[in-house]
Coordinates of C-alpha atoms in Angstrom, one line a residue:
Chain A
M1 CA 47.5 2.1 42.9
F2 CA 45.0 0.4 45.2
K3 CA 42.8 3.4 45.1
K4 CA 42.8 3.4 41.3
L5 CA 41.8 -0.3 41.3
H6 CA 39.1 0.5 43.7
K7 CA 37.8 3.3 41.5
L8 CA 37.9 0.9 38.4
S9 CA 35.9 -1.7 40.3
V10 CA 33.3 0.8 41.3
V11 CA 32.9 1.8 37.7
T12 CA 32.7 -1.8 36.6
L13 CA 30.1 -2.5 39.3
C14 CA 28.1 0.4 38.2
L15 CA 28.2 -0.8 34.6
L16 CA 27.2 -4.3 35.7
A17 CA 24.3 -2.9 37.7
I18 CA 23.1 -0.8 34.7
T19 CA 23.4 -3.9 32.4
A20 CA 21.5 -6.1 34.9
L21 CA 18.8 -3.4 35.3
T22 CA 18.4 -3.0 31.5
I23 CA 18.1 -6.8 31.0
G24 CA 15.7 -6.9 33.9
V25 CA 13.5 -4.2 32.5
A26 CA 13.6 -5.8 29.1
V27 CA 12.6 -9.2 30.5
A28 CA 9.9 -7.5 32.6
K29 CA 8.6 -5.7 29.5
Q30 CA 8.5 -9.0 27.6
Q31 CA 6.5 -10.6 30.4
D32 CA 4.2 -7.7 30.5
Y33 CA 2.2 -9.1 27.7
I34 CA 0.0 -12.0 28.8
P35 CA -0.3 -14.7 26.1
V36 CA -3.9 -15.1 25.2
S37 CA -5.4 -17.8 22.9
W38 CA -8.6 -17.4 20.9
E39 CA -10.6 -19.8 23.0
Q40 CA -9.9 -17.5 26.0
L41 CA -11.7 -14.8 24.2
I42 CA -15.0 -16.7 24.3
P43 CA -16.7 -16.3 27.7
A44 CA -16.4 -19.6 29.7
D45 CA -20.1 -19.8 30.4
Y46 CA -21.1 -19.3 26.8
D47 CA -22.0 -22.3 24.6
L48 CA -23.0 -21.3 21.1
E49 CA -23.8 -24.9 20.1
A50 CA -26.3 -25.4 22.9
L51 CA -28.0 -22.2 22.0
Q52 CA -28.1 -23.2 18.4
N53 CA -29.4 -26.6 19.1
N54 CA -32.2 -25.1 21.3
L55 CA -33.2 -23.0 18.4
I56 CA -33.2 -25.8 15.9
E57 CA -35.3 -28.0 18.2
Q58 CA -38.1 -25.4 18.0
Y59 CA -38.5 -26.2 14.3
D60 CA -39.8 -29.2 12.5
S61 CA -36.9 -30.8 10.9
E62 CA -38.9 -32.2 7.9
I63 CA -40.2 -28.7 7.0
L64 CA -36.7 -27.4 7.3
Q65 CA -35.3 -29.9 4.8
S66 CA -37.7 -28.6 2.1
G67 CA -36.3 -25.1 2.6
G68 CA -38.6 -22.1 2.3
A69 CA -39.5 -19.2 4.6
E70 CA -39.2 -21.2 7.8
A71 CA -35.7 -22.4 7.1
D72 CA -34.7 -18.8 6.1
A73 CA -36.1 -17.6 9.4
L74 CA -34.1 -20.2 11.3
Y75 CA -31.0 -19.4 9.4
A76 CA -31.4 -15.7 10.2
Q77 CA -31.8 -16.5 13.8
L78 CA -28.8 -18.7 13.9
Q79 CA -26.8 -16.0 12.1
F80 CA -28.1 -13.4 14.7
L81 CA -26.9 -15.7 17.5
Q82 CA -23.5 -15.8 16.0
D83 CA -23.3 -12.1 15.1
N84 CA -24.0 -11.2 18.7
A85 CA -21.8 -13.7 20.5
P86 CA -20.8 -12.1 23.8
V87 CA -17.3 -11.0 24.6
T88 CA -15.4 -11.6 27.8
K89 CA -14.2 -8.6 29.9
E90 CA -11.4 -10.6 31.4
Y91 CA -8.6 -9.0 29.4
N92 CA -10.1 -5.5 29.3
E93 CA -7.3 -3.0 29.9
T94 CA -4.6 -5.6 29.9
R95 CA -1.5 -6.0 27.8
I96 CA -1.8 -9.2 25.8
K97 CA 0.0 -11.1 23.1
I98 CA -2.1 -12.9 20.6
P99 CA -1.3 -14.8 17.4
G100 CA -3.5 -14.5 14.3
F101 CA -3.9 -13.7 10.7
V102 CA -3.9 -10.1 9.4
V103 CA -6.8 -8.8 7.2
P104 CA -5.5 -5.3 6.3
L105 CA -8.0 -2.3 6.4
E106 CA -5.9 0.9 6.2
F107 CA -2.5 1.6 4.9
D108 CA 0.1 4.4 5.4
G109 CA 2.3 3.9 2.3
D110 CA 3.0 0.2 2.2
K111 CA 2.6 -0.1 6.0
I112 CA -0.6 -1.5 7.5
T113 CA -1.9 0.7 10.2
H114 CA -5.4 -0.8 10.9
F115 CA -6.3 -4.4 10.5
L116 CA -8.5 -7.2 11.7
L117 CA -6.8 -10.1 13.4
V118 CA -8.6 -13.5 12.9
P119 CA -7.8 -17.0 14.1
Y120 CA -7.7 -18.6 10.7
Y121 CA -7.0 -17.5 7.2
G122 CA -9.7 -17.5 4.6
A123 CA -12.0 -15.9 7.2
C124 CA -13.1 -14.0 4.2
I125 CA -14.8 -16.4 1.9
H126 CA -14.8 -20.1 2.5
S127 CA -16.6 -20.4 5.8
P128 CA -19.2 -18.4 7.7
P129 CA -17.5 -15.4 9.1
P130 CA -16.0 -15.6 12.6
P131 CA -18.3 -14.3 15.4
P132 CA -17.4 -10.9 16.9
N133 CA -15.6 -12.5 19.8
Q134 CA -13.2 -14.1 17.4
I135 CA -12.1 -10.9 15.7
V136 CA -9.7 -8.4 17.1
Y137 CA -9.6 -4.9 15.6
V138 CA -6.0 -3.8 15.8
I139 CA -4.8 -0.2 15.6
L140 CA -1.1 0.6 15.3
Q141 CA 0.6 3.8 16.0
E142 CA 3.4 2.9 13.7
G143 CA 2.4 0.9 10.7
V144 CA 4.0 -2.4 9.9
Q145 CA 4.9 -3.8 6.6
I146 CA 3.7 -7.4 6.1
D147 CA 4.9 -9.1 2.9
D148 CA 2.8 -12.2 3.1
I149 CA -0.5 -12.2 4.9
Y150 CA -0.8 -16.0 4.6
Y151 CA 1.7 -16.2 7.5
P152 CA 0.4 -15.6 11.0
V153 CA 1.8 -13.0 13.3
Y154 CA 1.9 -12.2 17.0
V155 CA 0.4 -8.8 18.1
N156 CA 1.4 -7.3 21.4
G157 CA -0.7 -4.5 22.8
L158 CA -3.3 -3.1 25.1
M159 CA -6.6 -4.8 24.8
R160 CA -9.8 -2.9 25.3
V161 CA -13.3 -4.3 25.2
E162 CA -15.4 -1.6 23.6
R163 CA -19.0 -1.1 22.9
M164 CA -19.0 -0.7 19.2
D165 CA -22.6 0.3 18.6
S166 CA -25.2 1.1 21.3
E167 CA -28.3 -0.2 19.5
L168 CA -27.7 -3.9 19.6
G169 CA -25.4 -3.6 22.6
A170 CA -22.7 -5.6 20.7
A171 CA -19.2 -5.2 21.9
G172 CA -15.9 -6.1 20.4
Y173 CA -12.2 -6.4 21.1
T174 CA -9.9 -3.5 20.1
L175 CA -6.1 -4.0 20.5
Y176 CA -3.9 -0.9 20.6
G177 CA -0.9 -2.6 19.1
D178 CA 2.6 -1.8 20.3
S179 CA 4.4 -4.3 18.1
V180 CA 3.8 -7.0 15.6
E181 CA 6.2 -9.9 15.4
P182 CA 6.3 -13.0 13.2
Y183 CA 4.7 -16.1 14.6
I184 CA 7.4 -18.8 15.0
Chain B
M1 CA 53.1 13.5 1.0
N2 CA 49.6 12.3 1.9
W3 CA 48.6 8.9 0.4
T4 CA 45.0 10.0 -0.3
H5 CA 46.3 13.0 -2.2
L6 CA 48.7 10.8 -4.1
A7 CA 46.0 8.2 -5.0
L8 CA 43.8 11.0 -6.3
K9 CA 46.6 12.6 -8.3
S10 CA 47.3 9.3 -9.9
L11 CA 43.6 9.0 -10.8
W12 CA 43.6 12.5 -12.2
N13 CA 46.4 11.4 -14.5
R14 CA 44.0 8.8 -16.0
K15 CA 40.9 11.0 -16.0
T16 CA 39.2 9.6 -19.1
T17 CA 39.2 6.0 -17.9
A18 CA 38.4 7.2 -14.4
L19 CA 35.4 9.3 -15.6
L20 CA 34.0 6.4 -17.6
T21 CA 34.4 4.0 -14.7
L22 CA 32.7 6.5 -12.4
L23 CA 29.8 6.8 -14.9
M24 CA 29.4 3.1 -15.0
V25 CA 29.3 2.9 -11.2
S26 CA 26.9 5.8 -10.8
I27 CA 24.5 4.5 -13.4
S28 CA 24.3 1.2 -11.6
V29 CA 23.6 3.0 -8.3
C30 CA 21.0 5.3 -10.0
L31 CA 19.2 2.2 -11.4
L32 CA 19.0 0.6 -8.0
L33 CA 17.8 3.7 -6.3
S34 CA 15.2 4.4 -9.0
V35 CA 13.8 0.9 -9.0
D36 CA 13.3 1.0 -5.3
R37 CA 11.9 4.5 -5.3
I38 CA 9.4 3.7 -8.0
R39 CA 8.4 0.6 -6.1
S40 CA 7.6 2.5 -3.0
D41 CA 5.9 5.4 -4.8
T42 CA 3.6 3.1 -6.7
R43 CA 2.6 1.5 -3.4
N44 CA 2.0 4.9 -1.8
S45 CA -0.1 6.2 -4.6
F46 CA -2.2 3.0 -4.6
S47 CA -2.7 2.9 -0.9
N48 CA -3.4 6.6 -0.7
T49 CA -6.3 6.3 -3.1
L50 CA -8.9 4.9 -0.8
S51 CA -9.2 5.1 3.0
G52 CA -12.0 4.6 5.5
S53 CA -14.1 2.4 3.3
D54 CA -14.8 -1.0 4.8
L55 CA -16.2 -2.8 1.8
L56 CA -16.5 -2.4 -1.9
V57 CA -19.5 -4.0 -3.5
G58 CA -19.9 -4.8 -7.2
A59 CA -21.1 -7.4 -9.7
R60 CA -19.4 -10.7 -9.2
T61 CA -16.0 -10.8 -10.6
G62 CA -12.5 -11.2 -9.2
S63 CA -11.7 -9.1 -6.1
L64 CA -8.6 -7.5 -7.7
N65 CA -10.6 -6.7 -10.8
L66 CA -13.3 -5.1 -8.8
L67 CA -10.8 -3.0 -6.9
L68 CA -9.0 -1.9 -10.0
Y69 CA -11.9 -0.8 -12.1
S70 CA -13.9 0.8 -9.3
V71 CA -11.2 2.6 -7.3
F72 CA -8.2 3.0 -9.7
R73 CA -10.3 3.3 -12.9
M74 CA -8.2 0.7 -14.6
G75 CA -10.1 -1.7 -16.9
N76 CA -13.9 -1.9 -17.2
A77 CA -16.8 -3.1 -15.1
T78 CA -18.2 -6.5 -15.9
N79 CA -21.7 -5.8 -14.9
N80 CA -24.0 -3.6 -12.8
I81 CA -25.9 -3.8 -9.5
S82 CA -29.6 -3.2 -9.8
W83 CA -30.9 -0.2 -8.0
L84 CA -33.3 -2.4 -6.0
S85 CA -30.5 -4.6 -4.7
Y86 CA -28.5 -1.5 -3.8
Q87 CA -31.5 -0.1 -1.8
E88 CA -32.0 -3.4 -0.1
L89 CA -28.4 -3.7 1.0
K90 CA -28.1 -0.1 1.9
S91 CA -30.9 -0.4 4.4
H92 CA -29.1 -3.0 6.4
P93 CA -28.8 -1.8 10.0
D94 CA -25.1 -2.4 10.3
I95 CA -24.4 0.0 7.4
A96 CA -23.3 3.5 8.4
W97 CA -23.0 5.0 4.9
T98 CA -22.7 4.1 1.3
I99 CA -21.4 5.8 -1.9
P100 CA -23.0 4.7 -5.1
I101 CA -20.8 4.9 -8.2
S102 CA -21.8 4.6 -11.8
L103 CA -19.1 4.2 -14.4
G104 CA -18.9 3.8 -18.1
D105 CA -19.0 7.2 -19.8
S106 CA -16.1 9.6 -20.5
H107 CA -15.1 13.1 -21.5
R108 CA -12.0 13.5 -23.6
G109 CA -10.3 10.5 -22.1
Y110 CA -11.3 11.3 -18.5
R111 CA -13.8 9.0 -16.8
V112 CA -17.2 10.3 -15.9
I113 CA -18.6 9.1 -12.5
G114 CA -22.2 9.2 -11.6
T115 CA -22.6 9.5 -7.8
N116 CA -24.5 11.5 -5.2
D117 CA -23.8 13.8 -2.2
D118 CA -22.5 10.9 -0.2
Y119 CA -19.3 10.9 -2.3
L120 CA -18.4 14.3 -1.0
L121 CA -19.4 13.4 2.5
H122 CA -17.8 10.0 2.9
Y123 CA -15.1 9.4 0.2
Q124 CA -11.7 9.4 1.9
Y125 CA -8.2 9.1 0.6
G126 CA -4.7 9.3 2.1
R127 CA -4.9 9.0 5.9
Q128 CA -8.6 9.4 6.2
R129 CA -8.8 12.8 4.4
A130 CA -12.1 13.8 2.9
I131 CA -12.3 15.4 -0.6
E132 CA -13.1 19.1 -0.7
V133 CA -14.4 21.4 -3.3
Q134 CA -11.8 24.0 -4.1
Q135 CA -13.8 26.3 -6.3
G136 CA -17.6 26.5 -6.7
V137 CA -20.0 24.0 -5.2
W138 CA -20.9 20.3 -5.3
F139 CA -23.5 19.5 -7.9
N140 CA -27.1 20.1 -7.0
D141 CA -28.9 19.6 -10.3
V142 CA -29.1 16.9 -13.0
F143 CA -27.0 18.6 -15.6
E144 CA -24.2 19.8 -13.4
V145 CA -20.7 18.5 -13.2
V146 CA -17.8 18.7 -10.6
L147 CA -14.4 18.3 -12.1
G148 CA -11.3 16.7 -10.6
A149 CA -8.3 19.0 -10.2
E150 CA -6.4 17.6 -13.1
V151 CA -9.3 17.5 -15.5
A152 CA -9.9 21.2 -14.9
S153 CA -6.3 22.2 -15.3
Q154 CA -5.4 20.0 -18.3
L155 CA -8.5 20.8 -20.3
D156 CA -8.6 24.4 -19.0
Y157 CA -12.1 24.4 -17.7
N158 CA -13.6 27.0 -15.5
I159 CA -16.8 27.3 -13.4
G160 CA -19.7 28.0 -15.8
D161 CA -18.3 26.1 -18.8
N162 CA -20.5 23.7 -20.6
I163 CA -19.1 20.3 -21.5
V164 CA -20.3 17.3 -23.4
V165 CA -20.0 13.8 -22.1
G166 CA -19.1 11.0 -24.6
H167 CA -20.3 7.4 -24.6
G168 CA -17.8 4.7 -23.7
T169 CA -14.4 5.2 -22.1
G170 CA -12.1 5.8 -25.0
S171 CA -10.1 9.0 -25.4
T172 CA -12.6 10.3 -28.0
S173 CA -16.0 9.1 -28.7
F174 CA -17.8 9.3 -32.0
E175 CA -21.2 9.0 -30.3
K176 CA -21.5 12.0 -28.0
H177 CA -24.4 13.0 -25.8
D178 CA -24.0 16.4 -27.3
D179 CA -27.6 17.4 -27.0
R180 CA -27.4 17.6 -23.3
P181 CA -24.3 19.5 -22.1
F182 CA -23.3 19.7 -18.4
K183 CA -22.4 22.8 -16.6
V184 CA -19.3 23.0 -14.6
V185 CA -20.3 24.0 -11.1
G186 CA -17.3 23.0 -9.0
I187 CA -13.6 21.9 -9.1
L188 CA -12.1 19.7 -6.4
V189 CA -8.8 20.1 -4.5
P190 CA -6.0 18.1 -6.0
T191 CA -5.6 14.7 -4.2
G192 CA -3.0 12.9 -6.1
T193 CA -5.5 10.1 -6.7
P194 CA -7.7 9.0 -9.6
V195 CA -10.3 11.5 -8.2
D196 CA -8.3 14.2 -10.0
K197 CA -8.9 12.5 -13.3
S198 CA -12.6 12.2 -12.9
L199 CA -15.7 14.2 -13.7
H200 CA -18.5 13.8 -11.2
I201 CA -22.1 14.0 -12.2
P202 CA -25.3 13.0 -10.4
L203 CA -26.6 9.5 -10.9
E204 CA -29.7 11.1 -12.4
G205 CA -27.4 12.8 -14.9
I206 CA -26.2 9.4 -16.1
T207 CA -29.8 8.3 -16.6
A208 CA -30.6 11.5 -18.4
L209 CA -27.6 11.0 -20.8
H210 CA -29.1 7.7 -21.9
V211 CA -32.7 8.8 -22.3
D212 CA -32.7 8.5 -26.1
W213 CA -30.3 5.6 -26.3
Q214 CA -31.6 2.2 -27.0
S215 CA -29.6 -1.1 -27.4
G216 CA -26.4 0.9 -27.4
V217 CA -27.3 3.2 -30.3
K218 CA -28.9 6.6 -30.4
R219 CA -32.6 6.5 -31.6
Q220 CA -32.7 8.5 -34.8
G221 CA -34.8 11.6 -35.0
K222 CA -36.2 11.3 -31.5
A223 CA -34.3 13.8 -29.4
T224 CA -36.0 14.4 -26.1
S225 CA -35.6 18.0 -25.1
V226 CA -33.8 18.9 -21.9
A227 CA -37.0 20.1 -20.3
D228 CA -38.7 16.8 -21.2
T229 CA -35.8 14.8 -19.8
L230 CA -35.9 16.6 -16.6
A231 CA -39.6 15.9 -16.3
M232 CA -39.0 12.1 -16.5
D233 CA -38.3 9.8 -13.7
L234 CA -34.6 9.8 -13.6
E235 CA -34.1 7.3 -10.8
P236 CA -31.2 5.1 -12.0
E237 CA -31.9 1.5 -12.8
A238 CA -28.5 0.3 -11.9
I239 CA -25.2 1.4 -10.4
T240 CA -21.8 -0.1 -11.0
V241 CA -20.3 -0.4 -7.6
F242 CA -20.8 1.1 -4.1
L243 CA -18.4 1.7 -1.3
L244 CA -19.7 1.4 2.3
G245 CA -18.7 2.0 5.8
M246 CA -20.0 -0.3 8.7
T247 CA -21.2 0.9 12.0
S248 CA -18.5 -1.5 13.5
R249 CA -15.5 -2.8 11.6
L250 CA -16.0 -6.1 13.4
K251 CA -19.1 -6.7 11.3
V252 CA -17.3 -6.4 8.0
F253 CA -17.0 -10.2 7.6
S254 CA -20.6 -11.0 8.3
F255 CA -21.9 -8.3 5.9
Q256 CA -19.4 -9.4 3.3
R257 CA -20.8 -12.9 3.7
L258 CA -24.3 -11.5 3.3
V259 CA -23.5 -9.8 0.1
N260 CA -21.7 -12.7 -1.4
D261 CA -24.7 -15.0 -0.5
F262 CA -27.2 -12.4 -1.8
S263 CA -29.8 -14.4 -3.5
S264 CA -31.4 -12.0 -6.0
E265 CA -28.3 -11.1 -7.8
P266 CA -24.7 -12.4 -8.0
L267 CA -22.6 -9.8 -6.1
L268 CA -19.2 -9.5 -4.7
A269 CA -18.0 -7.6 -1.6
V270 CA -14.3 -7.2 -1.0
I271 CA -12.3 -5.5 1.8
P272 CA -10.3 -2.9 -0.2
G273 CA -7.2 -3.3 2.1
A274 CA -7.2 -7.1 1.7
A275 CA -7.5 -6.8 -2.1
L276 CA -4.7 -4.2 -2.2
Q277 CA -2.5 -6.6 -0.2
E278 CA -3.3 -9.3 -2.7
L279 CA -2.3 -7.0 -5.5
W280 CA 1.0 -6.3 -3.8
Q281 CA 1.8 -9.9 -3.2
L282 CA 1.2 -10.3 -6.9
I283 CA 3.3 -7.4 -8.1
A284 CA 6.0 -8.3 -5.5
I285 CA 7.2 -10.9 -7.9
A286 CA 7.8 -8.3 -10.6
E287 CA 9.3 -5.9 -8.0
N288 CA 11.7 -8.5 -6.7
A289 CA 12.8 -9.4 -10.3
L290 CA 13.5 -5.7 -11.0
L291 CA 15.4 -5.4 -7.7
A292 CA 17.4 -8.5 -8.5
V293 CA 18.3 -7.1 -11.9
S294 CA 19.4 -3.9 -10.5
I295 CA 21.5 -5.6 -7.9
M296 CA 23.1 -7.7 -10.7
V297 CA 23.8 -4.4 -12.5
I298 CA 25.5 -3.1 -9.3
I299 CA 27.7 -6.3 -9.2
T300 CA 28.5 -5.9 -12.8
G301 CA 29.5 -2.3 -12.2
L302 CA 31.8 -3.3 -9.3
I303 CA 33.4 -6.1 -11.4
G304 CA 33.9 -3.6 -14.2
M305 CA 35.6 -1.2 -11.8
V306 CA 38.0 -3.8 -10.6
T307 CA 38.8 -4.8 -14.2
V308 CA 39.5 -1.2 -15.0
I309 CA 41.8 -0.8 -12.0
I310 CA 43.7 -4.0 -12.8
A311 CA 44.0 -3.1 -16.5
T312 CA 45.5 0.3 -15.6
L313 CA 48.0 -1.3 -13.3
N314 CA 49.9 -2.2 -16.5
E315 CA 50.5 1.4 -17.4
R316 CA 51.3 2.2 -13.8
R317 CA 54.1 -0.3 -13.4
R318 CA 56.7 2.5 -13.2
E319 CA 54.6 4.5 -10.7
I320 CA 54.3 1.6 -8.4
A321 CA 57.9 0.6 -8.8
I322 CA 58.9 4.0 -7.7
F323 CA 56.6 3.8 -4.7
R324 CA 58.2 0.5 -3.8
A325 CA 61.7 1.9 -4.3
L326 CA 60.8 4.8 -2.0
G327 CA 59.9 2.3 0.7
A328 CA 56.2 1.7 0.3
R329 CA 55.2 -1.4 2.1
R330 CA 52.6 -3.9 1.1
E331 CA 50.0 -2.3 3.3
T332 CA 50.7 1.1 1.7
L333 CA 50.1 -0.3 -1.8
L334 CA 46.9 -2.0 -0.7
G335 CA 45.8 1.2 0.9
L336 CA 46.6 3.2 -2.2
L337 CA 44.4 1.0 -4.4
M338 CA 41.7 0.7 -1.8
I339 CA 41.5 4.5 -1.7
E340 CA 41.1 4.4 -5.4
S341 CA 38.3 1.8 -5.5
G342 CA 36.7 3.5 -2.4
F343 CA 36.8 6.8 -4.3
Y344 CA 34.9 5.2 -7.2
G345 CA 32.4 3.8 -4.6
V346 CA 31.8 7.1 -2.7
V347 CA 31.7 9.4 -5.7
G348 CA 29.8 6.9 -7.8
L349 CA 27.2 6.7 -5.0
I350 CA 26.9 10.5 -4.7
T351 CA 26.7 11.1 -8.4
G352 CA 24.4 8.1 -8.8
Y353 CA 22.1 9.6 -6.2
I354 CA 22.1 13.0 -7.9
L355 CA 21.4 11.4 -11.3
H356 CA 18.6 9.4 -9.7
T357 CA 17.1 12.6 -8.1
V358 CA 17.3 14.6 -11.4
M359 CA 15.7 11.6 -13.3
M360 CA 12.8 11.4 -10.8
L361 CA 12.2 15.2 -11.0
L362 CA 12.2 15.1 -14.8
A363 CA 10.1 12.0 -15.1
N364 CA 7.5 13.1 -12.5
A365 CA 5.3 15.2 -14.7
Y366 CA 5.0 12.5 -17.4
V367 CA 4.5 9.6 -15.0
Q368 CA 2.0 11.6 -12.9
S369 CA -0.2 12.5 -15.9
H370 CA 0.0 9.1 -17.6
Y371 CA 0.0 6.7 -14.8
G372 CA -1.2 8.8 -11.9
I373 CA 1.8 8.0 -9.7
A374 CA 3.6 10.8 -8.0
L375 CA 7.3 10.2 -8.1
T376 CA 9.0 11.6 -5.0
V377 CA 12.6 12.4 -4.1
G378 CA 14.2 12.0 -0.8
W379 CA 16.6 9.9 1.3
P380 CA 16.6 6.2 0.6
N381 CA 14.7 4.0 3.2
E382 CA 16.4 2.0 5.9
S383 CA 16.9 -1.3 4.1
M384 CA 18.2 0.6 1.0
I385 CA 20.7 2.4 3.2
Y386 CA 22.1 -1.0 4.3
I387 CA 22.4 -2.1 0.8
L388 CA 24.3 1.1 -0.1
L389 CA 26.6 0.7 2.9
G390 CA 27.3 -2.8 1.7
F391 CA 28.0 -1.5 -1.7
L392 CA 30.5 1.1 -0.3
L393 CA 32.2 -1.5 1.8
T394 CA 32.5 -4.0 -1.1
A395 CA 33.8 -1.3 -3.4
T396 CA 36.5 -0.3 -1.0
V397 CA 37.5 -3.9 -0.1
L398 CA 37.6 -4.9 -3.7
G399 CA 40.7 -2.6 -4.0
V400 CA 42.6 -5.3 -2.2
L401 CA 42.6 -7.4 -5.4
P402 CA 44.5 -5.0 -7.7
G403 CA 46.5 -3.9 -4.6
Y404 CA 47.8 -7.3 -4.0
R405 CA 48.6 -7.8 -7.6
A406 CA 50.4 -4.5 -7.8
Y407 CA 52.5 -5.5 -4.8
R408 CA 53.5 -8.8 -6.3
Q409 CA 54.3 -7.5 -9.8
S410 CA 56.1 -4.4 -8.7
L411 CA 59.5 -5.8 -7.8
S412 CA 59.7 -8.5 -10.4
D413 CA 59.0 -6.4 -13.5
G414 CA 58.8 -2.8 -12.4
L415 CA 62.5 -2.3 -12.0
S416 CA 63.6 -4.7 -14.8
A417 CA 65.6 -3.0 -17.5
N418 CA 63.5 -4.1 -20.5
L419 CA 60.4 -2.1 -19.5

């Protein structure tokens, strides 16, 4: 009788241990993803506005107001600055969790497999496009079905900072997504 | 005796009613399954059509409109892009490749597409699959044409045939470019996309077609010979749309902005995936309405089933009274009628699924050729399985209603003498 009880309690203990371990692993896995905000993706020492102001100061503001070739040149340079905003290496090869809006690129059936993650919706038309350090290219192994792209999501995955083209030396963020969950 | 056996025997005794009820339940299941299947098949065929292209550029219009006419060949283009603008945009350093496409002519109801070698090199469908030439070669000369798989099989064309391209995109054209036939040099592998329904000719071929045309009509008595046409400068003046791939996908937005702000011509660039998602969010309203209707039909079917079971209780008074007299308890009677309604549920589901599969197989050929959507058969998806399980559970549990009624009635009037 006593022995039997003992046996039972051993089994119970084992079960408890397994449960605790599972929960522990699950919690650890959750904590594995470091929450990252969009501001953190801009290098701390980089100030786009200051650079832009520097540029603008080189031009005569009166000439600029009348438009023409000079204004175009300035605009092109400002655009170039923005298009080549630097990225931070801080989260390279880290598992991160980042919120954002989905701009679908590739589908598998009705599941999205490749998309661009941006910090605000309407990145497409109404405002100048976000600089490269404010766009994350997400690749999913398993596609995800998103019914409404006007709602933001969280993407969990492995972040890599990759050189996208060698010529200009521009780099960008690629996130190998493990999962996509709704943003609450 | 086994209760299940008894319930089924009793059902067999009322086979006409039972069969009709079963038919009602299976048709409602079939409707639900088919609506869901057609929904996912439509999405699949749309999303399989284009892959790997980062932007789609055309004359300024709506993004959905641009996507529909250029990729799915639905509707018509609103305007062209001048060749100069195309050359200018194409030379942007961030562009990896472009595919120019010129639309507007047809051959016996199939669209004719003017393009160049880049189409073969860069056009992708499905999960980044390139198109391939199955027979013959890709065009290499002005008056050569490469057929989509369906065009070749439906119109029974072979390599070496000469075909005439018509003006406009109707099923027949009264104004044909019949003085300049095109020679079939290649046939593409079937893709299950609108590519199968297209004829591909060089951009120069499109120009050559329209050499003697002015203001939309053919100039009378002034037919330029083929040789003279070939001697002309056939560089196109305009194209309808072009697809492009960027060196980096992160640059999609800035190039899109550049195209939309292009000062010499009003143009529109859309991200195909984003436009497709927009389309889905639009048709989701119709899809949900259809789904709601088919769930209503399922509910109607279940209510009908319960009605039939309750109605037949009247003619089974004696049967149930005998069960009671033999010592059947309330649970037994409930069980008996739940087995009956559960039977309708299970068999209705199976026959409904078979009916649905047969229907999809039969409709496939028609739907494929008329709408370009490949209907598939297979197991229902995960969410549908939950709905079906819910249906089975409801069907079985609903047997409680007539069961309880049978139990209450049985003693009071089943054994009374005036029956």
